[in-house]
Short mmCIF file of C-alpha atoms in Angstrom, two decimals:
data_model
loop_
_atom_site.label_atom_id
_atom_site.label_comp_id
_atom_site.label_asym_id
_atom_site.label_seq_id
_atom_site.Cartn_x
_atom_site.Cartn_y
_atom_site.Cartn_z
CA THR A 1 -7.11 18.69 -1.27
CA LYS A 2 -8.95 16.24 -3.48
CA PRO A 3 -11.04 13.39 -2.09
CA PRO A 4 -9.33 10.00 -2.60
CA SER A 5 -11.67 9.05 -5.43
CA GLN A 6 -10.46 12.04 -7.44
CA LEU A 7 -6.71 11.53 -6.96
CA THR A 8 -4.77 10.68 -10.11
CA TYR A 9 -1.29 9.41 -10.88
CA ALA A 10 -0.32 13.01 -11.65
CA ASP A 11 -1.30 13.95 -8.08
CA VAL A 12 0.95 11.32 -6.48
CA LYS A 13 3.80 11.12 -9.01
CA PRO A 14 5.75 13.90 -7.23
CA LEU A 15 5.56 11.87 -3.99
CA LEU A 16 6.81 8.73 -5.74
CA THR A 17 9.63 10.75 -7.31
CA THR A 18 10.64 12.31 -4.00
CA TYR A 19 10.37 9.30 -1.71
CA CYS A 20 10.65 6.18 -3.86
CA GLU A 21 12.44 6.60 -7.14
CA SER A 22 15.92 7.27 -5.78
CA CYS A 23 16.06 3.57 -4.86
CA HIS A 24 13.25 2.18 -7.05
CA LYS A 25 14.21 3.13 -10.60
CA ALA A 26 14.66 1.19 -13.82
CA GLY A 27 18.00 -0.56 -13.94
CA GLY A 28 18.44 -0.51 -10.15
CA ARG A 29 18.64 -3.38 -7.67
CA ASN A 30 15.17 -2.79 -6.29
CA VAL A 31 11.75 -3.05 -7.90
CA ALA A 32 11.36 -0.13 -10.32
CA LEU A 33 8.52 2.28 -9.55
CA ASP A 34 9.14 5.01 -12.09
CA THR A 35 6.16 4.35 -14.37
CA LEU A 36 2.45 3.98 -13.75
CA GLY A 37 2.54 0.40 -15.02
CA GLN A 38 5.24 -0.53 -12.53
CA VAL A 39 3.37 1.13 -9.69
CA LYS A 40 0.15 -0.68 -10.66
CA THR A 41 1.97 -4.03 -10.70
CA HIS A 42 3.38 -3.49 -7.23
CA ALA A 43 0.52 -1.48 -5.67
CA PRO A 44 -0.40 -4.05 -2.97
CA GLY A 45 3.20 -4.26 -1.76
CA ILE A 46 3.66 -0.51 -1.88
CA GLU A 47 0.49 -0.03 0.15
CA SER A 48 1.44 -2.59 2.80
CA ARG A 49 4.96 -1.20 3.20
CA LEU A 50 3.74 2.39 3.41
CA GLN A 51 1.09 1.40 5.95
CA ALA A 52 3.63 -0.52 8.05
CA GLY A 53 6.11 2.34 7.85
CA THR A 54 8.86 0.13 6.42
CA MET A 55 9.13 2.18 3.24
CA PRO A 56 10.75 4.52 2.80
CA PRO A 57 13.41 3.01 5.05
CA ARG A 58 13.90 4.81 8.34
CA ASN A 59 17.26 6.26 7.24
CA ALA A 60 15.69 7.83 4.12
CA LYS A 61 13.73 11.05 3.71
CA GLN A 62 10.20 10.45 5.03
CA PRO A 63 6.89 11.73 3.72
CA THR A 64 4.76 13.82 6.02
CA SER A 65 1.70 12.16 7.52
CA ALA A 66 -0.47 13.99 4.98
CA GLU A 67 1.70 12.86 2.07
CA ARG A 68 1.70 9.26 3.27
CA ALA A 69 -2.10 9.38 3.70
CA LYS A 70 -2.54 10.84 0.19
CA LEU A 71 -0.49 8.09 -1.40
CA LEU A 72 -2.26 5.39 0.62
CA ASP A 73 -5.66 6.81 -0.32
CA TRP A 74 -4.71 6.74 -3.99
CA LEU A 75 -3.38 3.18 -3.79
CA ARG A 76 -6.52 1.99 -1.99
CA GLU A 77 -8.74 3.28 -4.78
CA GLY A 78 -7.40 0.46 -6.94
CA PRO A 79 -6.22 0.11 -10.52
CA ASP A 80 -9.38 1.54 -12.07
CA SER A 81 -8.64 4.89 -10.46
CA TYR A 82 -5.07 5.11 -11.75
#
C-alpha cells in the first residue's frame, strides 16, 4: 500500500464509487460526490462523517477498516494532494 502522502484520487475513486456514489451522485437528493471537484468541496464533511462512522449509513454496504483508513488518510492530506 502507498503511504498517505502518495495516495491520489485514482487510488480512492473506486472506494467513493462503491460506498458513496449510489446515494451521492449528480441529480440526486444528497450532495453529489462523483467528481474530484465535488469531493474537494465537501472534503471536511466527508472526513468527519467517515471518522464518526455515520457515513455510509449503517444500513448501507460498509468499507473495511483498511478502506476507511485509506480514504481518511487521503482526505487528511488536503486539497494540494488531490
